[in-house]
């Protein structure tokens, strides 16, 4: 399990590594290709306006989301368990706390 004291500095360190920079670059390229594919589908369906903001919401297989994010499934941040969701496009990370039932 990954333990993180400061998520912001961890994120900076994560994206300072060359292998993670390459991973982010590939994610951007993959995301762009998927967006173009979605735009083409809208154009072929006869849509008069292309709604870029709605493309991710109308992605049933969550392909765009999967291309955009990497997940670290188990992490501890400030004593709380959860997961880290890394936005490879924006080069940010967020902690998603595991909700106890």
PDB file of N, CA and C in Angstrom:
ATOM      1  N   UNK A   1       0.852  -1.172   0.000  1.00  0.00           N
ATOM      2  CA  UNK A   1       0.000   0.000   0.000  1.00  0.00           C
ATOM      3  C   UNK A   1       0.900   1.237   0.000  1.00  0.00           C
ATOM      4  N   UNK A   2       0.556   2.174  -0.816  1.00  0.00           N
ATOM      5  CA  UNK A   2       1.303   3.416  -0.963  1.00  0.00           C
ATOM      6  C   UNK A   2       0.885   4.398   0.126  1.00  0.00           C
ATOM      7  N   UNK A   3       1.851   4.974   0.827  1.00  0.00           N
ATOM      8  CA  UNK A   3       1.565   5.974   1.854  1.00  0.00           C
ATOM      9  C   UNK A   3       2.079   7.322   1.376  1.00  0.00           C
ATOM     10  N   UNK A   4       1.195   8.321   1.402  1.00  0.00           N
ATOM     11  CA  UNK A   4       1.529   9.657   0.903  1.00  0.00           C
ATOM     12  C   UNK A   4       1.253  10.674   2.007  1.00  0.00           C
ATOM     13  N   UNK A   5       2.261  11.520   2.286  1.00  0.00           N
ATOM     14  CA  UNK A   5       2.073  12.570   3.279  1.00  0.00           C
ATOM     15  C   UNK A   5       1.526  13.850   2.652  1.00  0.00           C
ATOM     16  N   UNK A   6       2.044  14.196   1.471  1.00  0.00           N
ATOM     17  CA  UNK A   6       1.635  15.419   0.793  1.00  0.00           C
ATOM     18  C   UNK A   6       1.321  15.075  -0.661  1.00  0.00           C
ATOM     19  N   UNK A   7       0.055  15.087  -1.017  1.00  0.00           N
ATOM     20  CA  UNK A   7      -0.369  14.675  -2.356  1.00  0.00           C
ATOM     21  C   UNK A   7       0.181  15.591  -3.437  1.00  0.00           C
ATOM     22  N   UNK A   8       0.248  16.869  -3.162  1.00  0.00           N
ATOM     23  CA  UNK A   8       0.750  17.828  -4.160  1.00  0.00           C
ATOM     24  C   UNK A   8       2.213  17.566  -4.517  1.00  0.00           C
ATOM     25  N   UNK A   9       3.053  17.387  -3.506  1.00  0.00           N
ATOM     26  CA  UNK A   9       4.467  17.127  -3.785  1.00  0.00           C
ATOM     27  C   UNK A   9       4.654  15.741  -4.393  1.00  0.00           C
ATOM     28  N   UNK A  10       3.807  14.766  -4.000  1.00  0.00           N
ATOM     29  CA  UNK A  10       3.883  13.438  -4.598  1.00  0.00           C
ATOM     30  C   UNK A  10       3.550  13.523  -6.087  1.00  0.00           C
ATOM     31  N   UNK A  11       2.546  14.319  -6.430  1.00  0.00           N
ATOM     32  CA  UNK A  11       2.140  14.477  -7.831  1.00  0.00           C
ATOM     33  C   UNK A  11       3.262  15.105  -8.651  1.00  0.00           C
ATOM     34  N   UNK A  12       3.893  16.129  -8.111  1.00  0.00           N
ATOM     35  CA  UNK A  12       5.023  16.761  -8.803  1.00  0.00           C
ATOM     36  C   UNK A  12       6.139  15.757  -9.025  1.00  0.00           C
ATOM     37  N   UNK A  13       6.430  14.969  -8.012  1.00  0.00           N
ATOM     38  CA  UNK A  13       7.477  13.963  -8.115  1.00  0.00           C
ATOM     39  C   UNK A  13       7.089  12.882  -9.130  1.00  0.00           C
ATOM     40  N   UNK A  14       5.827  12.479  -9.123  1.00  0.00           N
ATOM     41  CA  UNK A  14       5.331  11.453 -10.039  1.00  0.00           C
ATOM     42  C   UNK A  14       5.535  11.876 -11.496  1.00  0.00           C
ATOM     43  N   UNK A  15       5.168  13.109 -11.814  1.00  0.00           N
ATOM     44  CA  UNK A  15       5.276  13.578 -13.190  1.00  0.00           C
ATOM     45  C   UNK A  15       6.669  14.087 -13.551  1.00  0.00           C
ATOM     46  N   UNK A  16       7.583  14.130 -12.602  1.00  0.00           N
ATOM     47  CA  UNK A  16       8.955  14.503 -12.920  1.00  0.00           C
ATOM     48  C   UNK A  16       9.741  13.316 -13.477  1.00  0.00           C
ATOM     49  N   UNK A  17       9.224  12.114 -13.280  1.00  0.00           N
ATOM     50  CA  UNK A  17       9.895  10.910 -13.781  1.00  0.00           C
ATOM     51  C   UNK A  17       9.604  10.736 -15.264  1.00  0.00           C
ATOM     52  N   UNK A  18      10.646  10.377 -16.001  1.00  0.00           N
ATOM     53  CA  UNK A  18      10.540  10.277 -17.454  1.00  0.00           C
ATOM     54  C   UNK A  18       9.510   9.237 -17.901  1.00  0.00           C
ATOM     55  N   UNK A  19       9.448   8.091 -17.222  1.00  0.00           N
ATOM     56  CA  UNK A  19       8.494   7.059 -17.639  1.00  0.00           C
ATOM     57  C   UNK A  19       7.049   7.523 -17.450  1.00  0.00           C
ATOM     58  N   UNK A  20       6.799   8.338 -16.437  1.00  0.00           N
ATOM     59  CA  UNK A  20       5.448   8.862 -16.217  1.00  0.00           C
ATOM     60  C   UNK A  20       5.123   9.981 -17.196  1.00  0.00           C
ATOM     61  N   UNK A  21       6.129  10.732 -17.619  1.00  0.00           N
ATOM     62  CA  UNK A  21       5.921  11.754 -18.638  1.00  0.00           C
ATOM     63  C   UNK A  21       5.544  11.096 -19.964  1.00  0.00           C
ATOM     64  N   UNK A  22       6.216   9.992 -20.285  1.00  0.00           N
ATOM     65  CA  UNK A  22       5.898   9.262 -21.518  1.00  0.00           C
ATOM     66  C   UNK A  22       4.496   8.657 -21.432  1.00  0.00           C
ATOM     67  N   UNK A  23       4.157   8.143 -20.265  1.00  0.00           N
ATOM     68  CA  UNK A  23       2.827   7.582 -20.046  1.00  0.00           C
ATOM     69  C   UNK A  23       1.762   8.654 -20.252  1.00  0.00           C
ATOM     70  N   UNK A  24       2.001   9.854 -19.744  1.00  0.00           N
ATOM     71  CA  UNK A  24       1.062  10.968 -19.892  1.00  0.00           C
ATOM     72  C   UNK A  24       0.955  11.388 -21.359  1.00  0.00           C
ATOM     73  N   UNK A  25       2.077  11.404 -22.049  1.00  0.00           N
ATOM     74  CA  UNK A  25       2.082  11.779 -23.464  1.00  0.00           C
ATOM     75  C   UNK A  25       1.267  10.776 -24.288  1.00  0.00           C
ATOM     76  N   UNK A  26       1.455   9.488 -24.024  1.00  0.00           N
ATOM     77  CA  UNK A  26       0.698   8.466 -24.735  1.00  0.00           C
ATOM     78  C   UNK A  26      -0.791   8.558 -24.409  1.00  0.00           C
ATOM     79  N   UNK A  27      -1.108   8.872 -23.162  1.00  0.00           N
ATOM     80  CA  UNK A  27      -2.510   9.018 -22.764  1.00  0.00           C
ATOM     81  C   UNK A  27      -3.154  10.182 -23.516  1.00  0.00           C
ATOM     82  N   UNK A  28      -2.425  11.280 -23.677  1.00  0.00           N
ATOM     83  CA  UNK A  28      -2.949  12.436 -24.419  1.00  0.00           C
ATOM     84  C   UNK A  28      -3.229  12.059 -25.874  1.00  0.00           C
ATOM     85  N   UNK A  29      -2.292  11.338 -26.485  1.00  0.00           N
ATOM     86  CA  UNK A  29      -2.478  10.923 -27.876  1.00  0.00           C
ATOM     87  C   UNK A  29      -3.669   9.985 -28.009  1.00  0.00           C
ATOM     88  N   UNK A  30      -3.787   9.041 -27.099  1.00  0.00           N
ATOM     89  CA  UNK A  30      -4.894   8.087 -27.126  1.00  0.00           C
ATOM     90  C   UNK A  30      -6.235   8.804 -26.911  1.00  0.00           C
ATOM     91  N   UNK A  31      -6.261   9.718 -25.958  1.00  0.00           N
ATOM     92  CA  UNK A  31      -7.475  10.484 -25.668  1.00  0.00           C
ATOM     93  C   UNK A  31      -7.887  11.305 -26.887  1.00  0.00           C
ATOM     94  N   UNK A  32      -6.917  11.942 -27.543  1.00  0.00           N
ATOM     95  CA  UNK A  32      -7.212  12.738 -28.739  1.00  0.00           C
ATOM     96  C   UNK A  32      -7.793  11.876 -29.853  1.00  0.00           C
ATOM     97  N   UNK A  33      -7.225  10.687 -30.060  1.00  0.00           N
ATOM     98  CA  UNK A  33      -7.753   9.797 -31.095  1.00  0.00           C
ATOM     99  C   UNK A  33      -9.189   9.388 -30.777  1.00  0.00           C
ATOM    100  N   UNK A  34      -9.457   9.089 -29.522  1.00  0.00           N
ATOM    101  CA  UNK A  34     -10.818   8.709 -29.127  1.00  0.00           C
ATOM    102  C   UNK A  34     -11.797   9.875 -29.291  1.00  0.00           C
ATOM    103  N   UNK A  35     -11.350  11.089 -28.968  1.00  0.00           N
ATOM    104  CA  UNK A  35     -12.206  12.271 -29.137  1.00  0.00           C
ATOM    105  C   UNK A  35     -12.547  12.467 -30.615  1.00  0.00           C
ATOM    106  N   UNK A  36     -11.566  12.310 -31.478  1.00  0.00           N
ATOM    107  CA  UNK A  36     -11.805  12.465 -32.915  1.00  0.00           C
ATOM    108  C   UNK A  36     -12.817  11.424 -33.391  1.00  0.00           C
ATOM    109  N   UNK A  37     -12.680  10.214 -32.888  1.00  0.00           N
ATOM    110  CA  UNK A  37     -13.614   9.153 -33.239  1.00  0.00           C
ATOM    111  C   UNK A  37     -15.036   9.505 -32.794  1.00  0.00           C
ATOM    112  N   UNK A  38     -15.164  10.042 -31.588  1.00  0.00           N
ATOM    113  CA  UNK A  38     -16.475  10.429 -31.074  1.00  0.00           C
ATOM    114  C   UNK A  38     -17.070  11.595 -31.873  1.00  0.00           C
ATOM    115  N   UNK A  39     -16.225  12.549 -32.245  1.00  0.00           N
ATOM    116  CA  UNK A  39     -16.684  13.696 -33.043  1.00  0.00           C
ATOM    117  C   UNK A  39     -17.173  13.219 -34.413  1.00  0.00           C
ATOM    118  N   UNK A  40     -16.442  12.296 -35.005  1.00  0.00           N
ATOM    119  CA  UNK A  40     -16.866  11.754 -36.303  1.00  0.00           C
ATOM    120  C   UNK A  40     -18.223  11.079 -36.190  1.00  0.00           C
ATOM    121  N   UNK A  41     -18.436  10.334 -35.102  1.00  0.00           N
ATOM    122  CA  UNK A  41     -19.727   9.680 -34.893  1.00  0.00           C
ATOM    123  C   UNK A  41     -20.842  10.715 -34.828  1.00  0.00           C
ATOM    124  N   UNK A  42     -20.590  11.819 -34.121  1.00  0.00           N
ATOM    125  CA  UNK A  42     -21.600  12.868 -34.027  1.00  0.00           C
ATOM    126  C   UNK A  42     -21.873  13.487 -35.390  1.00  0.00           C
ATOM    127  N   UNK A  43     -20.812  13.715 -36.153  1.00  0.00           N
ATOM    128  CA  UNK A  43     -20.971  14.317 -37.476  1.00  0.00           C
ATOM    129  C   UNK A  43     -21.757  13.398 -38.406  1.00  0.00           C
ATOM    130  N   UNK A  44     -21.443  12.100 -38.355  1.00  0.00           N
ATOM    131  CA  UNK A  44     -22.133  11.143 -39.224  1.00  0.00           C
ATOM    132  C   UNK A  44     -23.594  10.955 -38.831  1.00  0.00           C
ATOM    133  N   UNK A  45     -23.899  11.206 -37.559  1.00  0.00           N
ATOM    134  CA  UNK A  45     -25.285  11.063 -37.117  1.00  0.00           C
ATOM    135  C   UNK A  45     -26.125  12.285 -37.488  1.00  0.00           C
ATOM    136  N   UNK A  46     -25.499  13.306 -38.056  1.00  0.00           N
ATOM    137  CA  UNK A  46     -26.233  14.476 -38.515  1.00  0.00           C
ATOM    138  C   UNK A  46     -26.411  15.557 -37.467  1.00  0.00           C
ATOM    139  N   UNK A  47     -25.648  15.503 -36.415  1.00  0.00           N
ATOM    140  CA  UNK A  47     -25.743  16.512 -35.366  1.00  0.00           C
ATOM    141  C   UNK A  47     -25.320  17.868 -35.918  1.00  0.00           C
ATOM    142  N   UNK A  48     -26.119  18.894 -35.629  1.00  0.00           N
ATOM    143  CA  UNK A  48     -25.803  20.231 -36.123  1.00  0.00           C
ATOM    144  C   UNK A  48     -24.717  20.896 -35.292  1.00  0.00           C
ATOM    145  N   UNK A  49     -24.689  20.605 -34.001  1.00  0.00           N
ATOM    146  CA  UNK A  49     -23.670  21.162 -33.122  1.00  0.00           C
ATOM    147  C   UNK A  49     -22.943  20.034 -32.421  1.00  0.00           C
ATOM    148  N   UNK A  50     -21.635  20.151 -32.365  1.00  0.00           N
ATOM    149  CA  UNK A  50     -20.825  19.155 -31.660  1.00  0.00           C
ATOM    150  C   UNK A  50     -20.614  19.661 -30.243  1.00  0.00           C
ATOM    151  N   UNK A  51     -21.016  18.867 -29.283  1.00  0.00           N
ATOM    152  CA  UNK A  51     -20.900  19.221 -27.872  1.00  0.00           C
ATOM    153  C   UNK A  51     -19.718  18.469 -27.259  1.00  0.00           C
ATOM    154  N   UNK A  52     -18.560  19.113 -27.235  1.00  0.00           N
ATOM    155  CA  UNK A  52     -17.364  18.465 -26.699  1.00  0.00           C
ATOM    156  C   UNK A  52     -17.504  18.128 -25.220  1.00  0.00           C
ATOM    157  N   UNK A  53     -18.177  18.995 -24.483  1.00  0.00           N
ATOM    158  CA  UNK A  53     -18.324  18.768 -23.052  1.00  0.00           C
ATOM    159  C   UNK A  53     -19.182  17.542 -22.748  1.00  0.00           C
ATOM    160  N   UNK A  54     -20.041  17.171 -23.672  1.00  0.00           N
ATOM    161  CA  UNK A  54     -20.921  16.032 -23.455  1.00  0.00           C
ATOM    162  C   UNK A  54     -20.342  14.708 -23.950  1.00  0.00           C
ATOM    163  N   UNK A  55     -19.233  14.750 -24.670  1.00  0.00           N
ATOM    164  CA  UNK A  55     -18.674  13.520 -25.223  1.00  0.00           C
ATOM    165  C   UNK A  55     -18.287  12.528 -24.131  1.00  0.00           C
ATOM    166  N   UNK A  56     -17.657  13.007 -23.068  1.00  0.00           N
ATOM    167  CA  UNK A  56     -17.251  12.117 -21.982  1.00  0.00           C
ATOM    168  C   UNK A  56     -18.462  11.555 -21.256  1.00  0.00           C
ATOM    169  N   UNK A  57     -19.505  12.359 -21.099  1.00  0.00           N
ATOM    170  CA  UNK A  57     -20.711  11.899 -20.411  1.00  0.00           C
ATOM    171  C   UNK A  57     -21.457  10.846 -21.229  1.00  0.00           C
ATOM    172  N   UNK A  58     -21.384  10.947 -22.545  1.00  0.00           N
ATOM    173  CA  UNK A  58     -22.107  10.029 -23.430  1.00  0.00           C
ATOM    174  C   UNK A  58     -21.224   8.901 -23.939  1.00  0.00           C
ATOM    175  N   UNK A  59     -20.192   8.567 -23.195  1.00  0.00           N
ATOM    176  CA  UNK A  59     -19.251   7.514 -23.568  1.00  0.00           C
ATOM    177  C   UNK A  59     -19.604   6.253 -22.774  1.00  0.00           C
ATOM    178  N   UNK A  60     -20.434   5.362 -23.344  1.00  0.00           N
ATOM    179  CA  UNK A  60     -20.949   4.238 -22.564  1.00  0.00           C
ATOM    180  C   UNK A  60     -19.877   3.285 -22.036  1.00  0.00           C
ATOM    181  N   UNK A  61     -18.819   3.074 -22.766  1.00  0.00           N
ATOM    182  CA  UNK A  61     -17.770   2.163 -22.309  1.00  0.00           C
ATOM    183  C   UNK A  61     -16.714   2.828 -21.459  1.00  0.00           C
ATOM    184  N   UNK A  62     -16.892   4.130 -21.218  1.00  0.00           N
ATOM    185  CA  UNK A  62     -15.935   4.929 -20.444  1.00  0.00           C
ATOM    186  C   UNK A  62     -14.519   4.854 -21.037  1.00  0.00           C
ATOM    187  N   UNK A  63     -14.427   4.747 -22.368  1.00  0.00           N
ATOM    188  CA  UNK A  63     -13.127   4.691 -23.038  1.00  0.00           C
ATOM    189  C   UNK A  63     -12.342   5.983 -22.838  1.00  0.00           C
ATOM    190  N   UNK A  64     -13.033   7.120 -22.943  1.00  0.00           N
ATOM    191  CA  UNK A  64     -12.353   8.404 -22.763  1.00  0.00           C
ATOM    192  C   UNK A  64     -11.833   8.544 -21.334  1.00  0.00           C
ATOM    193  N   UNK A  65     -12.638   8.144 -20.362  1.00  0.00           N
ATOM    194  CA  UNK A  65     -12.228   8.226 -18.964  1.00  0.00           C
ATOM    195  C   UNK A  65     -11.040   7.305 -18.690  1.00  0.00           C
ATOM    196  N   UNK A  66     -11.064   6.109 -19.260  1.00  0.00           N
ATOM    197  CA  UNK A  66      -9.974   5.160 -19.067  1.00  0.00           C
ATOM    198  C   UNK A  66      -8.672   5.660 -19.691  1.00  0.00           C
ATOM    199  N   UNK A  67      -8.777   6.399 -20.787  1.00  0.00           N
ATOM    200  CA  UNK A  67      -7.577   6.950 -21.418  1.00  0.00           C
ATOM    201  C   UNK A  67      -7.023   8.129 -20.626  1.00  0.00           C
ATOM    202  N   UNK A  68      -7.900   8.841 -19.952  1.00  0.00           N
ATOM    203  CA  UNK A  68      -7.527  10.066 -19.249  1.00  0.00           C
ATOM    204  C   UNK A  68      -6.921   9.812 -17.870  1.00  0.00           C
ATOM    205  N   UNK A  69      -7.383   8.790 -17.179  1.00  0.00           N
ATOM    206  CA  UNK A  69      -6.993   8.570 -15.784  1.00  0.00           C
ATOM    207  C   UNK A  69      -6.226   7.272 -15.583  1.00  0.00           C
ATOM    208  N   UNK A  70      -5.313   7.306 -14.627  1.00  0.00           N
ATOM    209  CA  UNK A  70      -4.664   6.105 -14.100  1.00  0.00           C
ATOM    210  C   UNK A  70      -5.050   6.033 -12.633  1.00  0.00           C
ATOM    211  N   UNK A  71      -5.251   4.832 -12.127  1.00  0.00           N
ATOM    212  CA  UNK A  71      -5.699   4.643 -10.754  1.00  0.00           C
ATOM    213  C   UNK A  71      -4.659   3.853  -9.971  1.00  0.00           C
ATOM    214  N   UNK A  72      -4.346   4.347  -8.799  1.00  0.00           N
ATOM    215  CA  UNK A  72      -3.564   3.568  -7.839  1.00  0.00           C
ATOM    216  C   UNK A  72      -4.598   3.094  -6.822  1.00  0.00           C
ATOM    217  N   UNK A  73      -4.917   1.783  -6.817  1.00  0.00           N
ATOM    218  CA  UNK A  73      -6.079   1.296  -6.081  1.00  0.00           C
ATOM    219  C   UNK A  73      -5.998   1.366  -4.560  1.00  0.00           C
ATOM    220  N   UNK A  74      -4.813   1.284  -3.988  1.00  0.00           N
ATOM    221  CA  UNK A  74      -4.764   1.342  -2.526  1.00  0.00           C
ATOM    222  C   UNK A  74      -3.648   2.271  -2.072  1.00  0.00           C
ATOM    223  N   UNK A  75      -4.085   3.305  -1.371  1.00  0.00           N
ATOM    224  CA  UNK A  75      -3.152   4.299  -0.871  1.00  0.00           C
ATOM    225  C   UNK A  75      -3.659   4.846   0.455  1.00  0.00           C
ATOM    226  N   UNK A  76      -2.738   5.367   1.229  1.00  0.00           N
ATOM    227  CA  UNK A  76      -3.077   6.019   2.490  1.00  0.00           C
ATOM    228  C   UNK A  76      -2.580   7.453   2.394  1.00  0.00           C
ATOM    229  N   UNK A  77      -3.496   8.397   2.537  1.00  0.00           N
ATOM    230  CA  UNK A  77      -3.155   9.817   2.506  1.00  0.00           C
ATOM    231  C   UNK A  77      -3.680  10.428   3.798  1.00  0.00           C
ATOM    232  N   UNK A  78      -2.770  11.008   4.567  1.00  0.00           N
ATOM    233  CA  UNK A  78      -3.125  11.622   5.855  1.00  0.00           C
ATOM    234  C   UNK A  78      -3.900  10.662   6.758  1.00  0.00           C
ATOM    235  N   UNK A  79      -3.482   9.389   6.759  1.00  0.00           N
ATOM    236  CA  UNK A  79      -4.100   8.394   7.630  1.00  0.00           C
ATOM    237  C   UNK A  79      -5.413   7.827   7.132  1.00  0.00           C
ATOM    238  N   UNK A  80      -5.866   8.232   5.952  1.00  0.00           N
ATOM    239  CA  UNK A  80      -7.127   7.740   5.407  1.00  0.00           C
ATOM    240  C   UNK A  80      -6.847   6.820   4.225  1.00  0.00           C
ATOM    241  N   UNK A  81      -7.592   5.714   4.152  1.00  0.00           N
ATOM    242  CA  UNK A  81      -7.421   4.754   3.068  1.00  0.00           C
ATOM    243  C   UNK A  81      -8.317   5.126   1.896  1.00  0.00           C
ATOM    244  N   UNK A  82      -7.809   4.841   0.713  1.00  0.00           N
ATOM    245  CA  UNK A  82      -8.571   5.106  -0.501  1.00  0.00           C
ATOM    246  C   UNK A  82      -7.733   4.812  -1.717  1.00  0.00           C
ATOM    247  N   UNK A  83      -8.011   5.533  -2.775  1.00  0.00           N
ATOM    248  CA  UNK A  83      -7.237   5.367  -4.000  1.00  0.00           C
ATOM    249  C   UNK A  83      -6.845   6.725  -4.565  1.00  0.00           C
ATOM    250  N   UNK A  84      -5.820   6.702  -5.394  1.00  0.00           N
ATOM    251  CA  UNK A  84      -5.338   7.915  -6.049  1.00  0.00           C
ATOM    252  C   UNK A  84      -5.770   7.845  -7.512  1.00  0.00           C
ATOM    253  N   UNK A  85      -6.457   8.876  -7.972  1.00  0.00           N
ATOM    254  CA  UNK A  85      -6.839   8.971  -9.380  1.00  0.00           C
ATOM    255  C   UNK A  85      -5.958  10.038 -10.017  1.00  0.00           C
ATOM    256  N   UNK A  86      -5.151   9.597 -10.965  1.00  0.00           N
ATOM    257  CA  UNK A  86      -4.183  10.476 -11.615  1.00  0.00           C
ATOM    258  C   UNK A  86      -4.741  10.897 -12.971  1.00  0.00           C
ATOM    259  N   UNK A  87      -4.891  12.203 -13.158  1.00  0.00           N
ATOM    260  CA  UNK A  87      -5.332  12.750 -14.432  1.00  0.00           C
ATOM    261  C   UNK A  87      -4.083  12.939 -15.285  1.00  0.00           C
ATOM    262  N   UNK A  88      -3.891  12.047 -16.250  1.00  0.00           N
ATOM    263  CA  UNK A  88      -2.688  12.072 -17.073  1.00  0.00           C
ATOM    264  C   UNK A  88      -2.667  13.244 -18.046  1.00  0.00           C
ATOM    265  N   UNK A  89      -3.831  13.768 -18.394  1.00  0.00           N
ATOM    266  CA  UNK A  89      -3.882  14.893 -19.330  1.00  0.00           C
ATOM    267  C   UNK A  89      -3.504  16.200 -18.652  1.00  0.00           C
ATOM    268  N   UNK A  90      -4.083  16.444 -17.473  1.00  0.00           N
ATOM    269  CA  UNK A  90      -3.815  17.682 -16.737  1.00  0.00           C
ATOM    270  C   UNK A  90      -2.621  17.566 -15.791  1.00  0.00           C
ATOM    271  N   UNK A  91      -2.116  16.356 -15.650  1.00  0.00           N
ATOM    272  CA  UNK A  91      -1.011  16.047 -14.738  1.00  0.00           C
ATOM    273  C   UNK A  91      -1.327  16.487 -13.306  1.00  0.00           C
ATOM    274  N   UNK A  92      -2.482  16.009 -12.853  1.00  0.00           N
ATOM    275  CA  UNK A  92      -2.915  16.251 -11.483  1.00  0.00           C
ATOM    276  C   UNK A  92      -3.295  14.916 -10.860  1.00  0.00           C
ATOM    277  N   UNK A  93      -3.480  14.915  -9.566  1.00  0.00           N
ATOM    278  CA  UNK A  93      -3.921  13.707  -8.868  1.00  0.00           C
ATOM    279  C   UNK A  93      -4.902  14.100  -7.783  1.00  0.00           C
ATOM    280  N   UNK A  94      -5.820  13.193  -7.498  1.00  0.00           N
ATOM    281  CA  UNK A  94      -6.774  13.432  -6.424  1.00  0.00           C
ATOM    282  C   UNK A  94      -6.925  12.154  -5.613  1.00  0.00           C
ATOM    283  N   UNK A  95      -7.198  12.340  -4.344  1.00  0.00           N
ATOM    284  CA  UNK A  95      -7.396  11.220  -3.435  1.00  0.00           C
ATOM    285  C   UNK A  95      -8.882  10.962  -3.302  1.00  0.00           C
ATOM    286  N   UNK A  96      -9.278   9.721  -3.530  1.00  0.00           N
ATOM    287  CA  UNK A  96     -10.671   9.318  -3.382  1.00  0.00           C
ATOM    288  C   UNK A  96     -10.748   8.403  -2.171  1.00  0.00           C
ATOM    289  N   UNK A  97     -11.303   8.935  -1.105  1.00  0.00           N
ATOM    290  CA  UNK A  97     -11.360   8.209   0.167  1.00  0.00           C
ATOM    291  C   UNK A  97     -12.309   7.032   0.067  1.00  0.00           C
ATOM    292  N   UNK A  98     -11.891   5.925   0.636  1.00  0.00           N
ATOM    293  CA  UNK A  98     -12.740   4.743   0.675  1.00  0.00           C
ATOM    294  C   UNK A  98     -13.802   4.956   1.751  1.00  0.00           C
ATOM    295  N   UNK A  99     -15.044   4.807   1.338  1.00  0.00           N
ATOM    296  CA  UNK A  99     -16.144   5.023   2.264  1.00  0.00           C
ATOM    297  C   UNK A  99     -16.411   3.737   3.051  1.00  0.00           C
ATOM    298  N   UNK A 100     -16.358   3.844   4.350  1.00  0.00           N
ATOM    299  CA  UNK A 100     -16.592   2.692   5.219  1.00  0.00           C
ATOM    300  C   UNK A 100     -18.086   2.471   5.362  1.00  0.00           C
ATOM    301  N   UNK A 101     -18.513   1.220   5.244  1.00  0.00           N
ATOM    302  CA  UNK A 101     -19.939   0.889   5.411  1.00  0.00           C
ATOM    303  C   UNK A 101     -20.225   0.403   6.788  1.00  0.00           C
TER     304      UNK A 101
END
